[in-house]
Coordinates of C-alpha atoms and ligand atoms in Angstrom, one line a residue:
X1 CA 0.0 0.0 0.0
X2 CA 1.5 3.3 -1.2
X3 CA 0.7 7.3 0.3
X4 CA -1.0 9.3 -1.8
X5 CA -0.5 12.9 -0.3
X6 CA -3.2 15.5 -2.3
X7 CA -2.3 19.5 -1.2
X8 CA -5.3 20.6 -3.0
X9 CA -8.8 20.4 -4.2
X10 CA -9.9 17.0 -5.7
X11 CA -13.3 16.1 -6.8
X12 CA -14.3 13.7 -3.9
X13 CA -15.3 10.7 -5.8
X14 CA -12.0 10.7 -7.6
X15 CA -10.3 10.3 -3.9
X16 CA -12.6 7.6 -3.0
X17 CA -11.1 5.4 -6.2
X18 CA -7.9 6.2 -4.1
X19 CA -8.6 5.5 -0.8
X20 CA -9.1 1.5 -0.9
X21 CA -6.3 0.9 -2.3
X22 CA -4.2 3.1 -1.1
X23 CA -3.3 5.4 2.4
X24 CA -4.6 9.0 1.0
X25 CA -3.9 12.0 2.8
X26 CA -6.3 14.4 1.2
X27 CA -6.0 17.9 2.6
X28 CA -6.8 20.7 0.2
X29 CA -5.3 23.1 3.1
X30 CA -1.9 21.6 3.2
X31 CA -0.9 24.2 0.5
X32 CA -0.7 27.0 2.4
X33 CA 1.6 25.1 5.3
X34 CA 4.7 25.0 4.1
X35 CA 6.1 22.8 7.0
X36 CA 3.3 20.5 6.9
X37 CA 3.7 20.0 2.9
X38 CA 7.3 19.6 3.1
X39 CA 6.8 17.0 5.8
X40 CA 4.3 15.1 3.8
X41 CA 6.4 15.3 1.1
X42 CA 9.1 13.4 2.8
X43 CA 6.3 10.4 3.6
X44 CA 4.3 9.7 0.5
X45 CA 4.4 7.6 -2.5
X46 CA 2.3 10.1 -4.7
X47 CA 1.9 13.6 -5.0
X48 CA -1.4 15.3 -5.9
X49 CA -1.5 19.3 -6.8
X50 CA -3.4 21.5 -8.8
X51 CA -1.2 25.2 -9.9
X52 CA -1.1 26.9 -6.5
X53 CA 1.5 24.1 -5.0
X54 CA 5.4 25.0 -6.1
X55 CA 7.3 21.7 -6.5
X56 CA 10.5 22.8 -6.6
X57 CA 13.4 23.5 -4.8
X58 CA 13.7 21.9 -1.4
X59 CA 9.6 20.8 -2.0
X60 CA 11.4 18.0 -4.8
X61 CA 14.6 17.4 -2.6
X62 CA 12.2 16.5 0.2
X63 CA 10.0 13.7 -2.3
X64 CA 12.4 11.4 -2.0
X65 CA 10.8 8.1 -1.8
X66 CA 7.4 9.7 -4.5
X67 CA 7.2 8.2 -7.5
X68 CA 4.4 10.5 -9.4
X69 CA 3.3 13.5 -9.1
X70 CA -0.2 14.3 -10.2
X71 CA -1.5 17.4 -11.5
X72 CA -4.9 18.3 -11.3
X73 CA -4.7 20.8 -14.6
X74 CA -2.2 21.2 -17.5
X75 CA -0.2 24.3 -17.2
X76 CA 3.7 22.8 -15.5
X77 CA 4.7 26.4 -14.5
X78 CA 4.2 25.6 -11.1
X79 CA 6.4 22.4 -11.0
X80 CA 10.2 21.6 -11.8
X81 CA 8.9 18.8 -14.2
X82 CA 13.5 18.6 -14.6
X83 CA 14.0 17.9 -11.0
X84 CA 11.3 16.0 -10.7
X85 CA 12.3 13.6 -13.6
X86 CA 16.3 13.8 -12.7
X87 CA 15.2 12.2 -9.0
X88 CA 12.8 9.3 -11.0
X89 CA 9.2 10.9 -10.3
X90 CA 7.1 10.6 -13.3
X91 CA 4.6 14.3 -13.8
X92 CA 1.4 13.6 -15.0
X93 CA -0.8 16.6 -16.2
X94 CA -4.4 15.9 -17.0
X95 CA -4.2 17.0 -20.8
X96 CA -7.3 17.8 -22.5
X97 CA -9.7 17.0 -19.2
X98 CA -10.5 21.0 -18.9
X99 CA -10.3 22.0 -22.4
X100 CA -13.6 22.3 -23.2
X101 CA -14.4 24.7 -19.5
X102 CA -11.7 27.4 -20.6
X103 CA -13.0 27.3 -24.2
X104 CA -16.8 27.7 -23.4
X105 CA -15.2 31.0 -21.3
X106 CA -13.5 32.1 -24.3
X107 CA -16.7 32.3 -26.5
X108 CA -18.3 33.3 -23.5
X109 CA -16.4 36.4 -22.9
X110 CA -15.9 37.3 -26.6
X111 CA -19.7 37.9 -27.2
X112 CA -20.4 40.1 -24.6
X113 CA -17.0 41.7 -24.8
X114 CA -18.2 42.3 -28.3
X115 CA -21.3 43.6 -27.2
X116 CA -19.7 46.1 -24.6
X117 CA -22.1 44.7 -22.4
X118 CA -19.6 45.2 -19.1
X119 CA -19.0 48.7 -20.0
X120 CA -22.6 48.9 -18.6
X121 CA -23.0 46.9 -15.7
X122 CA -22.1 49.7 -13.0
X123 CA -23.7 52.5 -14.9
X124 CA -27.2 50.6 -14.9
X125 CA -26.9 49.9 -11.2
X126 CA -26.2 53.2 -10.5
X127 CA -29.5 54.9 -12.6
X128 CA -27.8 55.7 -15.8
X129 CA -28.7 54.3 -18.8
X130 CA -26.2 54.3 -21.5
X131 CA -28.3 52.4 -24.2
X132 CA -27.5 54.7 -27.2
X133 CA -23.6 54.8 -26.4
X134 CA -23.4 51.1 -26.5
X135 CA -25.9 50.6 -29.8
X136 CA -22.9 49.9 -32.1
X137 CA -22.3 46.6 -30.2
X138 CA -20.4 44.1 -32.6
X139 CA -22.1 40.5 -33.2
X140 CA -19.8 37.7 -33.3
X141 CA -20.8 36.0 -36.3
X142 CA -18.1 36.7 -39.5
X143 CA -15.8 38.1 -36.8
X144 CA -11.9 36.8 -36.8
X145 CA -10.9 35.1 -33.8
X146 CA -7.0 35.0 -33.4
X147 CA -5.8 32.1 -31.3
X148 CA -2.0 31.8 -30.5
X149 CA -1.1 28.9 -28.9
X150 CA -3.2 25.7 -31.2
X151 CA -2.8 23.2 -28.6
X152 CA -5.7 20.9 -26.6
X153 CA -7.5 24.2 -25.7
X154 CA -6.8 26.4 -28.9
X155 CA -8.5 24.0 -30.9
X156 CA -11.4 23.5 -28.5
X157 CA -12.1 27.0 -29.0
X158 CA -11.5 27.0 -32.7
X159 CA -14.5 24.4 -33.1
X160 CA -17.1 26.3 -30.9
X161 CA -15.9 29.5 -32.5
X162 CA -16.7 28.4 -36.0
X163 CA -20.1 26.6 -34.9
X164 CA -21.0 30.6 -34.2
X165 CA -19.5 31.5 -37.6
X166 CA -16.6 33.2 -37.1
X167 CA -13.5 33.1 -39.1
X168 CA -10.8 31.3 -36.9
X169 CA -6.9 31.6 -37.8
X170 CA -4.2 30.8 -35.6
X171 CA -0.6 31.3 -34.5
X172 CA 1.4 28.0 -32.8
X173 CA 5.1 28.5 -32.5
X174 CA 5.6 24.6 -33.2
X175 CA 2.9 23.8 -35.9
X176 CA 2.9 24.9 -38.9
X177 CA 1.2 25.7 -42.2
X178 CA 2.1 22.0 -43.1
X179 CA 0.0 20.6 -40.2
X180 CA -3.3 18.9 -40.5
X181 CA -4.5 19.5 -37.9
X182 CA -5.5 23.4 -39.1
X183 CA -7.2 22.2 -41.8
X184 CA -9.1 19.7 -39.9
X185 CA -10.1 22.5 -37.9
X186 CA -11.4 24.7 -40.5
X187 CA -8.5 27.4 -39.5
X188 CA -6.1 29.3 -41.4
X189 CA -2.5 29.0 -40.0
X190 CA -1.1 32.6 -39.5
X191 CA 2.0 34.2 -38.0
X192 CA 2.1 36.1 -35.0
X193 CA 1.9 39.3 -36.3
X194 CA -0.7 38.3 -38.5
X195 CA -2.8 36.7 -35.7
X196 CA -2.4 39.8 -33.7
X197 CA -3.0 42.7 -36.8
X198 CA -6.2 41.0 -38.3
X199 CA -8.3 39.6 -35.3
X200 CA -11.5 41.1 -33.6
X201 CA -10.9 38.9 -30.7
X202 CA -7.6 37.4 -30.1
X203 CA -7.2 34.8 -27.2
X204 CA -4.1 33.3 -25.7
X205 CA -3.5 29.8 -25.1
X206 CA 0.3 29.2 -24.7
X207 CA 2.4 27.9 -22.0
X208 CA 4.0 30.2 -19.6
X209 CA 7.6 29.4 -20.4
X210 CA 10.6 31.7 -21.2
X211 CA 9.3 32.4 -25.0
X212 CA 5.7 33.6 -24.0
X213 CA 7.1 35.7 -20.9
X214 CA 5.8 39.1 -21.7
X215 CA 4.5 38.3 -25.4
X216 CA 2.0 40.2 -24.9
X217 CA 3.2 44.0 -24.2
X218 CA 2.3 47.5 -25.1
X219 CA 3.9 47.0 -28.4
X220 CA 1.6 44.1 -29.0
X221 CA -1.3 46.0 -27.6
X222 CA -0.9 48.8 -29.9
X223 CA -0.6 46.5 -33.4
X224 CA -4.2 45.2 -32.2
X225 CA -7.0 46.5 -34.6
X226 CA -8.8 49.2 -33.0
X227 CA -11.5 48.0 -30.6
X228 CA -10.7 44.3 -30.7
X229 CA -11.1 42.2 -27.6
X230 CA -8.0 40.3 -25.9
X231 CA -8.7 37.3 -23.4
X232 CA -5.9 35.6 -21.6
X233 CA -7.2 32.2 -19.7
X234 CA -3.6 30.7 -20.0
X235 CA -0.9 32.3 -17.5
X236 CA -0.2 35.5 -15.6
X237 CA 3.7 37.3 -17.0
X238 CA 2.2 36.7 -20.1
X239 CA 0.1 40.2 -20.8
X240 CA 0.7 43.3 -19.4
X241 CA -1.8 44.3 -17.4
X242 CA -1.0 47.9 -17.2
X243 CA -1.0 48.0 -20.8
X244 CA -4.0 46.3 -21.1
X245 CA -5.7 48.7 -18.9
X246 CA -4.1 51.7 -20.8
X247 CA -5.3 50.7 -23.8
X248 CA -9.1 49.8 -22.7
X249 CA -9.1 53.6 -21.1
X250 CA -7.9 54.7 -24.4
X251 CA -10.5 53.3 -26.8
X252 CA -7.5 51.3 -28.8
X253 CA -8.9 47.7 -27.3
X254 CA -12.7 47.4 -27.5
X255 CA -12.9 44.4 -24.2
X256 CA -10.4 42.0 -22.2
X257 CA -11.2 39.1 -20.3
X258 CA -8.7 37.9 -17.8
X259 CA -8.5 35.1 -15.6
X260 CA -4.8 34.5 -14.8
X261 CA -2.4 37.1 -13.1
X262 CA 1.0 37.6 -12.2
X263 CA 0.6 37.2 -8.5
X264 CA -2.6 35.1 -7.3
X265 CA -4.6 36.2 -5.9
X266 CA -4.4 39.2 -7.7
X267 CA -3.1 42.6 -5.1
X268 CA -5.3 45.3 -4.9
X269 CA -4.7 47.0 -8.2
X270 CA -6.6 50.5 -8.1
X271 CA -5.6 50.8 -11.8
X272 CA -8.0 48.0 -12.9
X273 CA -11.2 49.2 -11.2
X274 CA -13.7 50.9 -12.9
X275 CA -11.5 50.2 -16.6
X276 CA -14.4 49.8 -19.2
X277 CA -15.2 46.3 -20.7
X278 CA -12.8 44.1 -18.7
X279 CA -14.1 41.2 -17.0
X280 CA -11.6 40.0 -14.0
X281 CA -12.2 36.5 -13.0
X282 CA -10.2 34.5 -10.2
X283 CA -8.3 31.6 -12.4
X284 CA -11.8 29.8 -13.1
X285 CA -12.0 29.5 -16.6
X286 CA -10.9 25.6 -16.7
X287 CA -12.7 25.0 -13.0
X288 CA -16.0 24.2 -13.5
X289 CA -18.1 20.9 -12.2
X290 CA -18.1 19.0 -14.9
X291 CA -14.1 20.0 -15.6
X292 CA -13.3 19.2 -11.8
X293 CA -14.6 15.7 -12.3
X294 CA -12.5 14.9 -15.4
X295 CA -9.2 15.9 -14.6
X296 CA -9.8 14.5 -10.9
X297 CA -10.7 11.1 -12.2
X298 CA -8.0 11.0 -15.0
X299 CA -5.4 11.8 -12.5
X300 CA -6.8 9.3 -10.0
X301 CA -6.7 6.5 -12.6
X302 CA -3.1 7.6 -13.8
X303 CA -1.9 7.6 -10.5
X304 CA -3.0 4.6 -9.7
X305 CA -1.3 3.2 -13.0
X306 CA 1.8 5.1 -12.6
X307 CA 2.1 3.4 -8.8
X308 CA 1.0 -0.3 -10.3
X309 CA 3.9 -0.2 -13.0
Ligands
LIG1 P1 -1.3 22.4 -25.0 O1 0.1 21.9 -24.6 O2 -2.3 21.4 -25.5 O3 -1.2 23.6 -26.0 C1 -0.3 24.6 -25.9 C2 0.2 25.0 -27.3 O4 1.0 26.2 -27.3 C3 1.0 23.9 -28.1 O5 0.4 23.6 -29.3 C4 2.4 24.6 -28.2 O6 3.0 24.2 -29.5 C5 2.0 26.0 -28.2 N1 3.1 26.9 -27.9 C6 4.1 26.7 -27.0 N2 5.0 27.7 -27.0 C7 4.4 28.7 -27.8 C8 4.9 30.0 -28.2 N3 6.0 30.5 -27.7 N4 4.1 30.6 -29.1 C9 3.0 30.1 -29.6 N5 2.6 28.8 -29.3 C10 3.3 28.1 -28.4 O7 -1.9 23.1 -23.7 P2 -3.4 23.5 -23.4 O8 -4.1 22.3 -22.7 O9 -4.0 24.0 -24.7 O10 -3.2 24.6 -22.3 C11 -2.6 25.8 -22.7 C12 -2.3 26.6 -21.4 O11 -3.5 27.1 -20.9 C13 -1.6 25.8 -20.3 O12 -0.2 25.7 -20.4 C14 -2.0 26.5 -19.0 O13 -1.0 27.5 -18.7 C15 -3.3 27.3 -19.4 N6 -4.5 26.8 -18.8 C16 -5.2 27.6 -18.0 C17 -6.4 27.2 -17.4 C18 -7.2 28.1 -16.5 O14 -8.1 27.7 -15.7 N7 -7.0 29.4 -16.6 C19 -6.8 25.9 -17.5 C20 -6.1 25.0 -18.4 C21 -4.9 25.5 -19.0

């Protein structure tokens, strides 16, 4: 019988599949106790996280009897997946299982981004009733959506986005023109520059590794078309916020969605209150119910593999 040590949220069921089999220590706290975690660590067999835990550093140095570490997600910013591998643990991100929850927020947010509907919201609540200023709303049907980043989630997005009729190209630093899989997809493969110059509503779905750092600056900002829409769901460091915000204040972007940040949770930031037509959510976009309960069972039954092998 091995330990399985989860730091943070798991659908329920998926630790029951655990718990016969195996000793589980589930405790979605144990995250924010350093000591506690780092003396887990040093016990178990298996290690479950979603992004908030950082395995690295002395956090890997202290797993040194774990075989697998689980994560409840896809994004591996938050672990050492090097260290991890170097010391014989095996990282096992739930690829795909919340594709479909961050593209449904994509669509989501790009029609009524489009439709400046949350350039409204406190206005109405407060008496006013700025029906006439926001008349020139934009429907999303024949618009471009620019995706940059044409993995699991890009393409997700791509196929809801066309079922509404837009026209979808995309950006992916490793595919190119040559690959099927756009043309499967009904997309056009672009570059970067053309992604960013030619889309109503461009969304990001990248990694957050040394490449994508900053991609998206006030230089980027500025070669936007005027009025389009930019979403990030994938990692904070990637857009700059201030920028972002500059540019929403200015009239040059039309909307933003953003659901990741540089620090999380996000510090009081004065400078994003009251900007018009952003929507600020707390990293939700690939949490939802159904999303919780495939990625918690996927990484239940590859844990369970990984530790059988
Ligand atoms: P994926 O690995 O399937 O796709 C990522 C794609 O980005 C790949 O096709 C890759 O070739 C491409 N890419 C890598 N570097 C690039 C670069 N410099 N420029 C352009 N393209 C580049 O991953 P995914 O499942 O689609 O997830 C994408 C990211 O979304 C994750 O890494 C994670 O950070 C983020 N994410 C966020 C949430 C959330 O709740 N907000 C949920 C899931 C994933």
């Amino acid at each position: 019988m091995a330990r399985i040590v989860i730091s943070e949220f798991m659908d329920e069921r998926a630790v029951a599949l655990l718990r016969p089999r195996h000793e589980v220590l589930y405790d979605p706290g144990l995250v924010d106790d350093a000591l506690r975690l780092q003396a887990e660590a040093a016990a178990c067999d298996a290690l479950v996280v979603r992004n908030r835990t950082q395995v690295r550093g002395d956090l890997v140095r202290a797993l040194a009897r774990c075989r697998v570490v689980g994560r409840l997600g896809v994004g591996l910013d938050n672990i050492d997946v090097a260290a991890c591998e170097a010391q014989g643990m095996q990282v096992i991100p739930a690829t795909g299982a919340n594709a479909l929850s961050v593209a449904e927020y994509v669509v989501a947010s790009a029609m009524l981004l489009l439709r400046g509907a949350f350039a409204s919201s406190s206005d109405v609540a407060q008496g006013r009733w700025p029906r006439n200023a926001l008349s020139q709303g934009r429907e999303t049907a024949g618009k471009t959506l620019g995706i940059i980043g044409f993995g699991s989630i890009g393409q997700t997005t791509a196929r809801l986005a066309r079922g509404l009729g837009m026209d979808v190209i995309a950006y992916d630093a490793l595919l190119g023109a040559g690959d099927a899989v756009f043309g499967q997809a009904g997309v056009r493969c672009a570059t970067l520059d053309e992604v960013i110059g030619q889309s109503d509503v461009v969304t990001l779905h990248v990694p957050l590794v040394e490449a994508t750092r900053g991609l998206f600056g006030a230089a980027r900002i500025a070669s936007m078309k005027r009025g389009a829409v930019l979403i990030n769901t994938s990692r904070g460091h990637i857009v700059d916020l201030a920028a972002l915000a500059a540019a929403l204040r200015s009239g040059q972007l039309g909307g933003g969605a953003i659901d990741v940040f540089d620090a999380e949770p996000l510090p009081p930031s004065p400078g994003l209150e009251d900007c018009p037509n952003l929507v600020l959510t707390p990293h939700i976009s690939g949490v939802s119910a159904e999303s919780n309960e495939r990625v918690s069972f996927m990484i239940a039954e590859r844990v369970l593999q990984a530790l059988a092998a």
